[in-house]
C-alpha cells in the first residue's frame, strides 16, 4: 500500500499586500524618478464596489502581513508552502496605458522576487504580465519564469478588453506551454457583471468571483485552448467549486443543442461520442484543469464524486477575509471530511504540486 501524506499542506492561493515604495523603486528608469507612487497610482481600483460600503469583517482578517507575518501564519496553520497572488494588483487587467502596464508588471514581479521569493523558498510567486500587449506579456512571462523562478502567471478574470480565451491571448498560452509553467485565472474586480448597483455587498462578493471565473472558463474551454496547447495547465481560483458544477451541466446541455458551425476547426474539438462533460473531466484527469477550493465547501465531496479528485486545490485566501484560526479550521474540515485519505492528500497538496510544478518536500 502506498503511504498517504496528510501532514503536508500547500496553500494554492494566498495573497500579499503590495509595498508601493518597494515597487516604485523597481520601476524602469524614467518612471522611477517620478515616484514613489501610491498604490492608487500603480494599479487601478478594483471597482467602485469595494470601498463604497461599510462591512463587519472577521477579527484578525486583512492582517497586513509581510514576510514575517506570512511565516508566522504558515507555522500556525501547518502550511508547508504558499503560492502568492496579489491584492491591489488583482486589477492590473484594467490598466489602460500599454507602457505603464509593461513597466508596473515588471516592477511588481521584481518586488515579489526580492521581498518574498528570495526571503524564503516556501514562498512561490505568480507573476502578473501585461495582457494589454500580448507580445510584451509573452516576454515578461518568459523572464519571470526563466530568470526569476516564478511558477507561472496570474490572468485577471475581468478587466481586460476581451475574455481570456480570446485569440489575441493565444500566444500567452503557447508560451506557458513551452515554458511548462501554469496560468492561474483569478477574480477580484466585480464591476461590469450586473452587480454594479447591488446595494448589499455580500451579494457582490459572493457572486463576483464565480461570475468572472465562469466567463473565463467558458471562453478558454469553448475556444479549444486545451486542444491547441495540450501541455497547458490552467487553474481557476477563489470562486469556490460550485461554479464548476454549474459549468459542467450548463455548457454540456447548451453545446448539445447549439453546436456552432465551425468549418475552420477554431473551437473545441470533441472526440467521437464525447460530450462537453466528458471532455472536461478528461482534461481534469490529464492534469490541465484545476480549481481552487476552501475547506468548508459542502459541494466539494460531490464535485470530487462528479469530476474526480484531480482538480481541487486547497486555498487559504490569507490574509483577506480569513484569520489564522479560520484557516486552520478549514484545513481540519478537510481532514475530518468523508473524503478518502488519498483524496484528502490530493486536495491538500498533491494537486497543487502538479499544477504549480514543485514538491513541498523540496522547499521545506
mmCIF file of C-alpha atoms in Angstrom:
data_model
loop_
_atom_site.group_PDB
_atom_site.id
_atom_site.type_symbol
_atom_site.label_atom_id
_atom_site.label_comp_id
_atom_site.label_asym_id
_atom_site.label_seq_id
_atom_site.Cartn_x
_atom_site.Cartn_y
_atom_site.Cartn_z
ATOM 1 C CA UNK A 1 0.000 0.000 0.000
ATOM 2 C CA UNK A 2 1.274 3.474 -0.929
ATOM 3 C CA UNK A 3 1.657 5.788 2.057
ATOM 4 C CA UNK A 4 -0.596 8.856 2.046
ATOM 5 C CA UNK A 5 0.800 12.118 3.427
ATOM 6 C CA UNK A 6 -1.864 14.153 5.213
ATOM 7 C CA UNK A 7 0.575 16.394 7.070
ATOM 8 C CA UNK A 8 1.924 18.275 4.058
ATOM 9 C CA UNK A 9 -0.228 21.257 3.080
ATOM 10 C CA UNK A 10 0.275 23.616 0.168
ATOM 11 C CA UNK A 11 -1.687 26.842 0.122
ATOM 12 C CA UNK A 12 -2.613 27.139 -3.556
ATOM 13 C CA UNK A 13 -3.881 30.712 -3.298
ATOM 14 C CA UNK A 14 -2.543 33.111 -0.700
ATOM 15 C CA UNK A 15 -2.209 36.871 -1.067
ATOM 16 C CA UNK A 16 0.370 39.515 -0.326
ATOM 17 C CA UNK A 17 -0.110 43.187 0.351
ATOM 18 C CA UNK A 18 1.909 45.244 -2.085
ATOM 19 C CA UNK A 19 4.541 47.705 -0.865
ATOM 20 C CA UNK A 20 4.106 50.771 -3.100
ATOM 21 C CA UNK A 21 7.511 52.228 -2.208
ATOM 22 C CA UNK A 22 9.233 48.940 -2.894
ATOM 23 C CA UNK A 23 7.517 48.566 -6.267
ATOM 24 C CA UNK A 24 8.121 52.225 -7.162
ATOM 25 C CA UNK A 25 11.854 51.803 -6.520
ATOM 26 C CA UNK A 26 11.961 49.000 -9.087
ATOM 27 C CA UNK A 27 10.115 50.844 -11.874
ATOM 28 C CA UNK A 28 12.209 51.344 -15.023
ATOM 29 C CA UNK A 29 14.321 54.483 -15.441
ATOM 30 C CA UNK A 30 12.183 57.425 -16.478
ATOM 31 C CA UNK A 31 9.332 56.167 -14.322
ATOM 32 C CA UNK A 32 11.333 55.625 -11.137
ATOM 33 C CA UNK A 33 12.453 59.248 -10.917
ATOM 34 C CA UNK A 34 8.818 60.405 -10.886
ATOM 35 C CA UNK A 35 7.926 58.232 -7.915
ATOM 36 C CA UNK A 36 7.361 56.977 -5.368
ATOM 37 C CA UNK A 37 3.839 56.151 -6.446
ATOM 38 C CA UNK A 38 0.956 55.301 -4.108
ATOM 39 C CA UNK A 39 -0.907 52.057 -4.774
ATOM 40 C CA UNK A 40 -3.765 54.048 -6.285
ATOM 41 C CA UNK A 41 -1.346 55.263 -8.979
ATOM 42 C CA UNK A 42 0.389 51.947 -9.540
ATOM 43 C CA UNK A 43 -2.824 49.966 -10.055
ATOM 44 C CA UNK A 44 -6.415 50.962 -10.872
ATOM 45 C CA UNK A 45 -9.083 50.488 -8.197
ATOM 46 C CA UNK A 46 -10.582 47.010 -8.168
ATOM 47 C CA UNK A 47 -14.025 48.545 -8.765
ATOM 48 C CA UNK A 48 -16.385 51.117 -7.249
ATOM 49 C CA UNK A 49 -17.948 48.474 -5.005
ATOM 50 C CA UNK A 50 -15.164 47.508 -2.610
ATOM 51 C CA UNK A 51 -14.811 50.879 -0.903
ATOM 52 C CA UNK A 52 -18.298 52.355 -1.097
ATOM 53 C CA UNK A 53 -19.683 50.392 1.832
ATOM 54 C CA UNK A 54 -19.098 49.536 5.481
ATOM 55 C CA UNK A 55 -18.967 45.857 6.427
ATOM 56 C CA UNK A 56 -18.038 43.897 9.521
ATOM 57 C CA UNK A 57 -15.051 41.669 8.807
ATOM 58 C CA UNK A 58 -13.863 38.637 10.813
ATOM 59 C CA UNK A 59 -11.485 39.609 13.647
ATOM 60 C CA UNK A 60 -7.880 39.471 12.502
ATOM 61 C CA UNK A 61 -8.696 39.394 8.790
ATOM 62 C CA UNK A 62 -6.831 41.585 6.310
ATOM 63 C CA UNK A 63 -3.783 41.441 8.552
ATOM 64 C CA UNK A 64 -1.019 43.489 6.942
ATOM 65 C CA UNK A 65 1.305 40.517 6.780
ATOM 66 C CA UNK A 66 4.729 40.978 5.294
ATOM 67 C CA UNK A 67 7.156 38.109 5.013
ATOM 68 C CA UNK A 68 7.476 37.677 8.784
ATOM 69 C CA UNK A 69 3.718 37.652 9.254
ATOM 70 C CA UNK A 70 3.350 35.124 6.468
ATOM 71 C CA UNK A 71 5.937 32.844 8.099
ATOM 72 C CA UNK A 72 4.094 33.022 11.425
ATOM 73 C CA UNK A 73 0.840 32.217 9.665
ATOM 74 C CA UNK A 74 2.299 29.202 7.863
ATOM 75 C CA UNK A 75 3.700 27.912 11.131
ATOM 76 C CA UNK A 76 0.371 28.324 12.942
ATOM 77 C CA UNK A 77 -1.631 26.722 10.117
ATOM 78 C CA UNK A 78 0.840 23.934 9.389
ATOM 79 C CA UNK A 79 1.341 25.074 5.793
ATOM 80 C CA UNK A 80 4.457 23.824 4.030
ATOM 81 C CA UNK A 81 4.479 26.297 1.142
ATOM 82 C CA UNK A 82 2.257 29.045 -0.202
ATOM 83 C CA UNK A 83 1.697 30.378 -3.707
ATOM 84 C CA UNK A 84 1.264 34.133 -3.570
ATOM 85 C CA UNK A 85 -1.155 36.194 -5.635
ATOM 86 C CA UNK A 86 -1.567 39.987 -5.449
ATOM 87 C CA UNK A 87 -4.149 42.145 -3.699
ATOM 88 C CA UNK A 88 -4.220 45.616 -5.279
ATOM 89 C CA UNK A 89 -2.600 44.241 -8.429
ATOM 90 C CA UNK A 90 -5.556 41.931 -8.996
ATOM 91 C CA UNK A 91 -6.818 44.896 -11.023
ATOM 92 C CA UNK A 92 -3.847 45.040 -13.379
ATOM 93 C CA UNK A 93 -6.014 43.983 -16.325
ATOM 94 C CA UNK A 94 -7.771 47.361 -16.101
ATOM 95 C CA UNK A 95 -4.622 49.390 -16.806
ATOM 96 C CA UNK A 96 -5.209 51.442 -19.963
ATOM 97 C CA UNK A 97 -1.679 52.613 -20.780
ATOM 98 C CA UNK A 98 0.265 49.844 -22.536
ATOM 99 C CA UNK A 99 3.606 51.315 -21.458
ATOM 100 C CA UNK A 100 2.513 51.595 -17.840
ATOM 101 C CA UNK A 101 1.211 48.025 -17.860
ATOM 102 C CA UNK A 102 4.575 46.721 -19.050
ATOM 103 C CA UNK A 103 6.532 48.831 -16.550
ATOM 104 C CA UNK A 104 4.422 48.139 -13.470
ATOM 105 C CA UNK A 105 4.120 44.392 -14.137
ATOM 106 C CA UNK A 106 7.883 44.102 -14.383
ATOM 107 C CA UNK A 107 8.421 46.158 -11.214
ATOM 108 C CA UNK A 108 5.808 44.154 -9.284
ATOM 109 C CA UNK A 109 7.439 40.885 -10.279
ATOM 110 C CA UNK A 110 10.884 42.132 -9.303
ATOM 111 C CA UNK A 111 9.498 43.248 -5.936
ATOM 112 C CA UNK A 112 7.826 39.880 -5.242
ATOM 113 C CA UNK A 113 11.079 38.138 -6.129
ATOM 114 C CA UNK A 114 13.165 40.384 -3.844
ATOM 115 C CA UNK A 115 10.754 40.639 -0.913
ATOM 116 C CA UNK A 116 9.309 37.113 -0.805
ATOM 117 C CA UNK A 117 10.903 34.518 -3.053
ATOM 118 C CA UNK A 118 14.463 35.448 -2.093
ATOM 119 C CA UNK A 119 13.443 35.623 1.557
ATOM 120 C CA UNK A 120 12.138 32.061 1.906
ATOM 121 C CA UNK A 121 11.896 29.210 -0.654
ATOM 122 C CA UNK A 122 8.474 28.312 0.761
ATOM 123 C CA UNK A 123 7.091 31.422 -0.972
ATOM 124 C CA UNK A 124 6.200 30.763 -4.603
ATOM 125 C CA UNK A 125 5.275 33.698 -6.797
ATOM 126 C CA UNK A 126 2.669 34.058 -9.530
ATOM 127 C CA UNK A 127 3.709 36.835 -11.890
ATOM 128 C CA UNK A 128 1.489 39.485 -13.401
ATOM 129 C CA UNK A 129 2.033 40.019 -17.118
ATOM 130 C CA UNK A 130 0.891 42.935 -19.333
ATOM 131 C CA UNK A 131 -2.034 41.216 -21.061
ATOM 132 C CA UNK A 132 -2.867 44.555 -22.707
ATOM 133 C CA UNK A 133 0.087 43.872 -25.029
ATOM 134 C CA UNK A 134 0.196 40.089 -25.601
ATOM 135 C CA UNK A 135 3.649 40.183 -27.199
ATOM 136 C CA UNK A 136 5.027 42.013 -24.168
ATOM 137 C CA UNK A 137 3.158 39.600 -21.891
ATOM 138 C CA UNK A 138 4.974 36.690 -23.523
ATOM 139 C CA UNK A 139 8.325 38.389 -22.908
ATOM 140 C CA UNK A 140 7.518 39.111 -19.254
ATOM 141 C CA UNK A 141 6.183 35.603 -18.644
ATOM 142 C CA UNK A 142 9.417 34.168 -20.041
ATOM 143 C CA UNK A 143 11.524 36.493 -17.876
ATOM 144 C CA UNK A 144 9.531 35.812 -14.725
ATOM 145 C CA UNK A 145 9.746 32.032 -15.114
ATOM 146 C CA UNK A 146 13.227 31.563 -16.562
ATOM 147 C CA UNK A 147 15.117 34.353 -14.782
ATOM 148 C CA UNK A 148 13.202 34.851 -11.526
ATOM 149 C CA UNK A 149 11.781 31.381 -10.904
ATOM 150 C CA UNK A 150 8.071 32.215 -10.784
ATOM 151 C CA UNK A 151 5.850 29.153 -11.063
ATOM 152 C CA UNK A 152 3.517 30.854 -13.530
ATOM 153 C CA UNK A 153 1.368 33.920 -14.054
ATOM 154 C CA UNK A 154 -1.999 35.204 -12.924
ATOM 155 C CA UNK A 155 -4.582 36.098 -15.560
ATOM 156 C CA UNK A 156 -7.351 38.507 -14.453
ATOM 157 C CA UNK A 157 -10.832 37.064 -14.887
ATOM 158 C CA UNK A 158 -12.251 40.534 -15.531
ATOM 159 C CA UNK A 159 -10.959 43.936 -16.612
ATOM 160 C CA UNK A 160 -9.392 43.044 -19.945
ATOM 161 C CA UNK A 161 -10.988 44.198 -23.189
ATOM 162 C CA UNK A 162 -11.776 40.577 -24.105
ATOM 163 C CA UNK A 163 -12.263 37.324 -22.203
ATOM 164 C CA UNK A 164 -9.022 35.452 -21.559
ATOM 165 C CA UNK A 165 -9.798 32.693 -24.078
ATOM 166 C CA UNK A 166 -9.839 35.188 -26.964
ATOM 167 C CA UNK A 167 -7.463 34.521 -29.888
ATOM 168 C CA UNK A 168 -5.355 37.600 -29.164
ATOM 169 C CA UNK A 169 -4.158 35.940 -25.953
ATOM 170 C CA UNK A 170 -3.287 32.587 -27.508
ATOM 171 C CA UNK A 171 0.447 33.439 -27.769
ATOM 172 C CA UNK A 172 0.478 33.617 -23.950
ATOM 173 C CA UNK A 173 -0.935 30.092 -23.673
ATOM 174 C CA UNK A 174 1.590 28.929 -26.257
ATOM 175 C CA UNK A 175 4.472 30.379 -24.242
ATOM 176 C CA UNK A 176 3.182 28.933 -20.966
ATOM 177 C CA UNK A 177 3.037 25.517 -22.621
ATOM 178 C CA UNK A 178 6.585 25.923 -23.922
ATOM 179 C CA UNK A 179 7.857 27.014 -20.505
ATOM 180 C CA UNK A 180 5.964 24.249 -18.705
ATOM 181 C CA UNK A 181 4.514 26.783 -16.274
ATOM 182 C CA UNK A 182 0.934 27.247 -15.106
ATOM 183 C CA UNK A 183 -1.574 30.049 -15.543
ATOM 184 C CA UNK A 184 -3.964 30.950 -12.728
ATOM 185 C CA UNK A 185 -7.186 32.822 -13.539
ATOM 186 C CA UNK A 186 -8.156 34.930 -10.528
ATOM 187 C CA UNK A 187 -11.039 37.275 -9.779
ATOM 188 C CA UNK A 188 -11.206 40.384 -7.646
ATOM 189 C CA UNK A 189 -12.814 43.082 -9.809
ATOM 190 C CA UNK A 190 -16.606 42.835 -9.689
ATOM 191 C CA UNK A 191 -17.839 45.669 -11.916
ATOM 192 C CA UNK A 192 -19.438 45.168 -15.323
ATOM 193 C CA UNK A 193 -21.139 41.880 -14.437
ATOM 194 C CA UNK A 194 -24.601 43.113 -13.489
ATOM 195 C CA UNK A 195 -23.619 43.800 -9.880
ATOM 196 C CA UNK A 196 -22.810 47.489 -10.226
ATOM 197 C CA UNK A 197 -25.991 48.640 -8.475
ATOM 198 C CA UNK A 198 -26.206 45.816 -5.914
ATOM 199 C CA UNK A 199 -26.905 47.510 -2.601
ATOM 200 C CA UNK A 200 -25.707 44.723 -0.259
ATOM 201 C CA UNK A 201 -22.006 43.965 -0.545
ATOM 202 C CA UNK A 202 -22.011 40.260 0.452
ATOM 203 C CA UNK A 203 -24.014 39.582 -2.709
ATOM 204 C CA UNK A 204 -21.334 41.364 -4.754
ATOM 205 C CA UNK A 205 -18.514 39.448 -3.104
ATOM 206 C CA UNK A 206 -20.330 36.121 -3.187
ATOM 207 C CA UNK A 207 -21.242 36.294 -6.871
ATOM 208 C CA UNK A 208 -18.486 38.433 -8.358
ATOM 209 C CA UNK A 209 -15.683 35.893 -8.047
ATOM 210 C CA UNK A 210 -17.505 32.917 -9.600
ATOM 211 C CA UNK A 211 -19.159 35.057 -12.310
ATOM 212 C CA UNK A 212 -15.792 36.177 -13.663
ATOM 213 C CA UNK A 213 -14.314 32.700 -13.327
ATOM 214 C CA UNK A 214 -17.200 31.112 -15.242
ATOM 215 C CA UNK A 215 -16.828 33.512 -18.170
ATOM 216 C CA UNK A 216 -13.084 32.859 -18.283
ATOM 217 C CA UNK A 217 -13.501 29.093 -18.040
ATOM 218 C CA UNK A 218 -16.133 29.016 -20.781
ATOM 219 C CA UNK A 219 -14.008 31.178 -23.073
ATOM 220 C CA UNK A 220 -10.942 29.004 -22.587
ATOM 221 C CA UNK A 221 -12.828 25.730 -22.874
ATOM 222 C CA UNK A 222 -15.018 26.554 -25.867
ATOM 223 C CA UNK A 223 -12.201 28.140 -27.842
ATOM 224 C CA UNK A 224 -10.289 24.869 -27.670
ATOM 225 C CA UNK A 225 -7.300 26.108 -25.663
ATOM 226 C CA UNK A 226 -6.748 22.608 -24.263
ATOM 227 C CA UNK A 227 -6.697 21.167 -27.792
ATOM 228 C CA UNK A 228 -4.389 23.796 -29.258
ATOM 229 C CA UNK A 229 -1.967 23.687 -26.317
ATOM 230 C CA UNK A 230 -2.171 20.181 -24.818
ATOM 231 C CA UNK A 231 0.663 20.832 -22.376
ATOM 232 C CA UNK A 232 -1.136 23.754 -20.729
ATOM 233 C CA UNK A 233 -2.165 23.828 -17.048
ATOM 234 C CA UNK A 234 -4.807 26.404 -16.090
ATOM 235 C CA UNK A 235 -6.267 26.971 -12.630
ATOM 236 C CA UNK A 236 -9.407 28.879 -11.677
ATOM 237 C CA UNK A 237 -9.142 30.415 -8.234
ATOM 238 C CA UNK A 238 -11.245 31.979 -5.479
ATOM 239 C CA UNK A 239 -14.616 31.114 -6.965
ATOM 240 C CA UNK A 240 -15.227 28.021 -4.844
ATOM 241 C CA UNK A 241 -16.223 24.769 -6.534
ATOM 242 C CA UNK A 242 -19.976 25.113 -7.187
ATOM 243 C CA UNK A 243 -19.417 27.280 -10.287
ATOM 244 C CA UNK A 244 -17.534 24.345 -11.814
ATOM 245 C CA UNK A 245 -20.520 22.042 -11.393
ATOM 246 C CA UNK A 246 -22.774 24.688 -12.922
ATOM 247 C CA UNK A 247 -20.496 24.961 -15.965
ATOM 248 C CA UNK A 248 -20.283 21.198 -16.346
ATOM 249 C CA UNK A 249 -24.059 20.998 -16.517
ATOM 250 C CA UNK A 250 -24.959 24.146 -18.429
ATOM 251 C CA UNK A 251 -22.195 24.053 -21.041
ATOM 252 C CA UNK A 252 -22.805 20.363 -21.654
ATOM 253 C CA UNK A 253 -26.508 20.890 -22.296
ATOM 254 C CA UNK A 254 -26.011 24.066 -24.348
ATOM 255 C CA UNK A 255 -23.438 22.507 -26.650
ATOM 256 C CA UNK A 256 -25.694 19.506 -27.263
ATOM 257 C CA UNK A 257 -28.436 21.791 -28.624
ATOM 258 C CA UNK A 258 -26.386 24.681 -30.088
ATOM 259 C CA UNK A 259 -23.334 23.181 -31.782
ATOM 260 C CA UNK A 260 -21.624 26.086 -33.612
ATOM 261 C CA UNK A 261 -20.828 25.943 -37.296
ATOM 262 C CA UNK A 262 -17.053 25.569 -37.336
ATOM 263 C CA UNK A 263 -15.668 24.817 -40.819
ATOM 264 C CA UNK A 264 -12.201 26.084 -39.866
ATOM 265 C CA UNK A 265 -11.955 23.964 -36.678
ATOM 266 C CA UNK A 266 -11.410 27.043 -34.499
ATOM 267 C CA UNK A 267 -13.296 25.854 -31.445
ATOM 268 C CA UNK A 268 -13.303 22.934 -29.044
ATOM 269 C CA UNK A 269 -12.684 19.524 -30.636
ATOM 270 C CA UNK A 270 -14.626 16.672 -29.045
ATOM 271 C CA UNK A 271 -13.706 13.065 -29.609
ATOM 272 C CA UNK A 272 -16.281 10.808 -31.262
ATOM 273 C CA UNK A 273 -19.249 10.418 -28.935
ATOM 274 C CA UNK A 274 -17.744 12.749 -26.341
ATOM 275 C CA UNK A 275 -19.838 15.368 -24.511
ATOM 276 C CA UNK A 276 -18.633 18.637 -23.029
ATOM 277 C CA UNK A 277 -18.914 16.985 -19.626
ATOM 278 C CA UNK A 278 -16.781 14.033 -20.733
ATOM 279 C CA UNK A 279 -14.281 16.352 -22.411
ATOM 280 C CA UNK A 280 -13.873 18.499 -19.291
ATOM 281 C CA UNK A 281 -13.461 15.543 -16.961
ATOM 282 C CA UNK A 282 -10.894 14.033 -19.343
ATOM 283 C CA UNK A 283 -8.802 17.178 -19.191
ATOM 284 C CA UNK A 284 -9.156 17.303 -15.414
ATOM 285 C CA UNK A 285 -7.775 13.795 -15.139
ATOM 286 C CA UNK A 286 -4.993 14.557 -17.622
ATOM 287 C CA UNK A 287 -3.861 17.458 -15.432
ATOM 288 C CA UNK A 288 -4.899 20.515 -17.459
ATOM 289 C CA UNK A 289 -7.797 21.944 -15.384
ATOM 290 C CA UNK A 290 -7.549 22.900 -11.703
ATOM 291 C CA UNK A 291 -9.973 24.561 -9.295
ATOM 292 C CA UNK A 292 -9.175 26.334 -6.036
ATOM 293 C CA UNK A 293 -11.286 25.290 -3.056
ATOM 294 C CA UNK A 294 -11.706 26.113 0.604
ATOM 295 C CA UNK A 295 -12.115 23.637 3.408
ATOM 296 C CA UNK A 296 -15.741 24.040 4.380
ATOM 297 C CA UNK A 297 -17.457 23.920 0.987
ATOM 298 C CA UNK A 298 -20.333 21.449 1.244
ATOM 299 C CA UNK A 299 -20.216 20.831 -2.509
ATOM 300 C CA UNK A 300 -16.574 19.697 -2.508
ATOM 301 C CA UNK A 301 -17.235 15.972 -1.853
ATOM 302 C CA UNK A 302 -19.917 15.950 -4.549
ATOM 303 C CA UNK A 303 -17.659 17.792 -7.006
ATOM 304 C CA UNK A 304 -14.958 15.191 -6.408
ATOM 305 C CA UNK A 305 -17.507 12.433 -6.973
ATOM 306 C CA UNK A 306 -18.686 14.024 -10.228
ATOM 307 C CA UNK A 307 -15.414 15.244 -11.750
ATOM 308 C CA UNK A 308 -12.772 13.270 -9.883
ATOM 309 C CA UNK A 309 -10.333 14.441 -7.214
ATOM 310 C CA UNK A 310 -7.532 15.588 -9.526
ATOM 311 C CA UNK A 311 -8.634 19.218 -9.954
ATOM 312 C CA UNK A 312 -9.209 20.617 -6.484
ATOM 313 C CA UNK A 313 -6.542 22.510 -4.530
ATOM 314 C CA UNK A 314 -6.845 23.874 -1.002
ATOM 315 C CA UNK A 315 -6.592 27.684 -0.972
ATOM 316 C CA UNK A 316 -6.420 29.775 2.197
ATOM 317 C CA UNK A 317 -7.058 33.276 0.773
ATOM 318 C CA UNK A 318 -4.946 34.536 3.726
ATOM 319 C CA UNK A 319 -4.828 37.317 4.787
ATOM 320 C CA UNK A 320 -8.054 38.502 3.174
ATOM 321 C CA UNK A 321 -11.418 37.542 4.707
ATOM 322 C CA UNK A 322 -9.808 34.937 6.993
ATOM 323 C CA UNK A 323 -7.556 34.695 10.027
ATOM 324 C CA UNK A 324 -5.207 32.073 11.438
ATOM 325 C CA UNK A 325 -7.960 30.292 13.358
ATOM 326 C CA UNK A 326 -10.416 30.105 10.470
ATOM 327 C CA UNK A 327 -7.748 28.800 8.091
ATOM 328 C CA UNK A 328 -6.715 26.059 10.487
ATOM 329 C CA UNK A 329 -10.400 25.199 10.988
ATOM 330 C CA UNK A 330 -10.877 24.839 7.230
ATOM 331 C CA UNK A 331 -7.887 22.511 6.978
ATOM 332 C CA UNK A 332 -9.295 20.421 9.808
ATOM 333 C CA UNK A 333 -12.630 20.253 7.991
ATOM 334 C CA UNK A 334 -10.871 18.647 5.037
ATOM 335 C CA UNK A 335 -9.052 16.222 7.334
ATOM 336 C CA UNK A 336 -12.279 15.290 9.144
ATOM 337 C CA UNK A 337 -14.404 15.004 5.989
ATOM 338 C CA UNK A 338 -15.693 11.792 4.401
ATOM 339 C CA UNK A 339 -13.146 12.036 1.593
ATOM 340 C CA UNK A 340 -10.743 9.117 1.339
ATOM 341 C CA UNK A 341 -7.208 9.595 2.630
ATOM 342 C CA UNK A 342 -5.936 9.663 -0.951
ATOM 343 C CA UNK A 343 -8.481 12.348 -1.914
ATOM 344 C CA UNK A 344 -7.549 14.458 1.102
ATOM 345 C CA UNK A 345 -3.878 14.296 0.170
ATOM 346 C CA UNK A 346 -4.701 15.395 -3.372
ATOM 347 C CA UNK A 347 -6.722 18.375 -2.154
ATOM 348 C CA UNK A 348 -4.199 19.406 0.489
ATOM 349 C CA UNK A 349 -1.003 19.222 -1.561
ATOM 350 C CA UNK A 350 -0.680 16.743 -4.421
ATOM 351 C CA UNK A 351 -2.837 18.611 -6.930
ATOM 352 C CA UNK A 352 -1.110 21.906 -6.141
ATOM 353 C CA UNK A 353 2.261 20.234 -6.631
ATOM 354 C CA UNK A 354 1.190 19.031 -10.082
ATOM 355 C CA UNK A 355 -0.325 22.363 -11.031
ATOM 356 C CA UNK A 356 2.465 24.640 -9.824
ATOM 357 C CA UNK A 357 5.296 22.265 -10.655
ATOM 358 C CA UNK A 358 7.150 21.937 -7.361
ATOM 359 C CA UNK A 359 7.281 19.479 -4.483
ATOM 360 C CA UNK A 360 6.668 20.691 -0.953
ATOM 361 C CA UNK A 361 9.444 18.498 0.400
ATOM 362 C CA UNK A 362 11.929 20.276 -1.860
ATOM 363 C CA UNK A 363 11.280 23.707 -0.302
ATOM 364 C CA UNK A 364 10.844 22.764 3.366
#
